[in-house]
Amino acid sequence: LIEIAPHRKCGMISDPEQEEVSCQEMANHALSKALKYDPNHEKAKHMLATLTADATMTRASNKYVKSLFDDYANDFEHSLVEELN
């Protein structure tokens, strides 16, 4: 979505005097804030690096990839049988 509409504005601003910010800026802020509370949160680290095109991250961490597959494991058979036939 960010690549398709990088200049899209998010309407979640409660102060009408405040300038709207892009959805990308809001996501960047939220993920940065999340990492302040939990610097080891692999999903937040990966998403922030992807969002900001962080060149220092050359690949997804092993922990992130493992959690991605573990989270999908419960739905795999349904996707394979029902959605892919």
Tab-separated table of C-alpha atoms in Angstrom:
chain	number	residue	atom	x	y	z
A	1	LEU	CA	0.000	0.000	0.000
A	2	ILE	CA	2.806	2.392	0.789
A	3	GLU	CA	4.438	1.887	-2.604
A	4	ILE	CA	1.113	2.267	-4.397
A	5	ALA	CA	0.062	5.392	-2.507
A	6	PRO	CA	3.140	6.840	-0.764
A	7	HIS	CA	1.589	10.295	-0.380
A	8	ARG	CA	-1.731	9.091	1.027
A	9	LYS	CA	-2.704	11.044	4.113
A	10	CYS	CA	-4.055	9.326	7.189
A	11	GLY	CA	-7.116	10.916	8.734
A	12	MET	CA	-6.403	9.939	12.312
A	13	ILE	CA	-5.415	13.430	13.420
A	14	SER	CA	-7.614	14.669	16.266
A	15	ASP	CA	-6.411	18.289	16.157
A	16	PRO	CA	-7.819	20.120	13.087
A	17	GLU	CA	-5.042	22.721	13.397
A	18	GLN	CA	-2.365	20.055	13.007
A	19	GLU	CA	-1.126	19.202	9.526
A	20	GLU	CA	-2.003	15.690	8.402
A	21	VAL	CA	0.837	13.233	8.126
A	22	SER	CA	1.257	10.368	5.703
A	23	CYS	CA	0.337	6.837	6.702
A	24	GLN	CA	3.995	5.938	6.229
A	25	GLU	CA	5.076	8.600	8.737
A	26	MET	CA	2.464	7.422	11.242
A	27	ALA	CA	3.551	3.798	10.870
A	28	ASN	CA	7.196	4.806	11.213
A	29	HIS	CA	6.402	6.693	14.427
A	30	ALA	CA	4.316	3.845	15.882
A	31	LEU	CA	6.941	1.190	15.134
A	32	SER	CA	9.747	3.367	16.522
A	33	LYS	CA	7.732	3.909	19.684
A	34	ALA	CA	7.023	0.173	19.991
A	35	LEU	CA	10.747	-0.546	19.727
A	36	LYS	CA	11.456	1.905	22.550
A	37	TYR	CA	9.324	-0.317	24.816
A	38	ASP	CA	10.626	-3.612	23.431
A	39	PRO	CA	13.881	-3.249	21.443
A	40	ASN	CA	13.892	-6.993	20.718
A	41	HIS	CA	10.482	-7.121	19.011
A	42	GLU	CA	11.477	-8.852	15.774
A	43	LYS	CA	8.318	-8.068	13.814
A	44	ALA	CA	8.488	-4.358	14.658
A	45	LYS	CA	12.200	-4.233	13.771
A	46	HIS	CA	11.560	-5.936	10.435
A	47	MET	CA	8.557	-3.780	9.566
A	48	LEU	CA	10.375	-0.545	10.461
A	49	ALA	CA	13.431	-1.527	8.414
A	50	THR	CA	11.186	-2.378	5.472
A	51	LEU	CA	9.199	0.827	5.809
A	52	THR	CA	12.299	3.012	5.950
A	53	ALA	CA	14.263	0.991	3.358
A	54	ASP	CA	17.018	0.478	5.938
A	55	ALA	CA	20.039	-0.649	3.926
A	56	THR	CA	21.734	-2.057	7.024
A	57	MET	CA	19.167	-4.847	7.157
A	58	THR	CA	20.237	-7.167	4.363
A	59	ARG	CA	17.789	-9.931	5.236
A	60	ALA	CA	15.036	-10.790	7.654
A	61	SER	CA	16.307	-12.159	10.948
A	62	ASN	CA	16.035	-15.867	11.646
A	63	LYS	CA	13.718	-15.098	14.594
A	64	TYR	CA	11.397	-13.095	12.330
A	65	VAL	CA	11.276	-15.799	9.649
A	66	LYS	CA	10.671	-18.514	12.248
A	67	SER	CA	7.814	-16.564	13.832
A	68	LEU	CA	6.332	-15.851	10.399
A	69	PHE	CA	6.226	-19.556	9.554
A	70	ASP	CA	5.121	-20.578	13.050
A	71	ASP	CA	2.250	-18.067	12.943
A	72	TYR	CA	1.126	-19.357	9.543
A	73	ALA	CA	1.402	-23.051	10.409
A	74	ASN	CA	-2.148	-23.246	11.802
A	75	ASP	CA	-3.628	-21.916	8.551
A	76	PHE	CA	-1.373	-23.732	6.098
A	77	GLU	CA	-3.539	-26.786	5.495
A	78	HIS	CA	-6.674	-24.678	5.014
A	79	SER	CA	-4.863	-22.459	2.501
A	80	LEU	CA	-3.435	-25.448	0.668
A	81	VAL	CA	-6.657	-27.486	0.506
A	82	GLU	CA	-9.412	-24.867	0.398
A	83	GLU	CA	-7.847	-21.882	-1.336
A	84	LEU	CA	-5.343	-23.433	-3.716
A	85	ASN	CA	-7.371	-26.591	-4.444
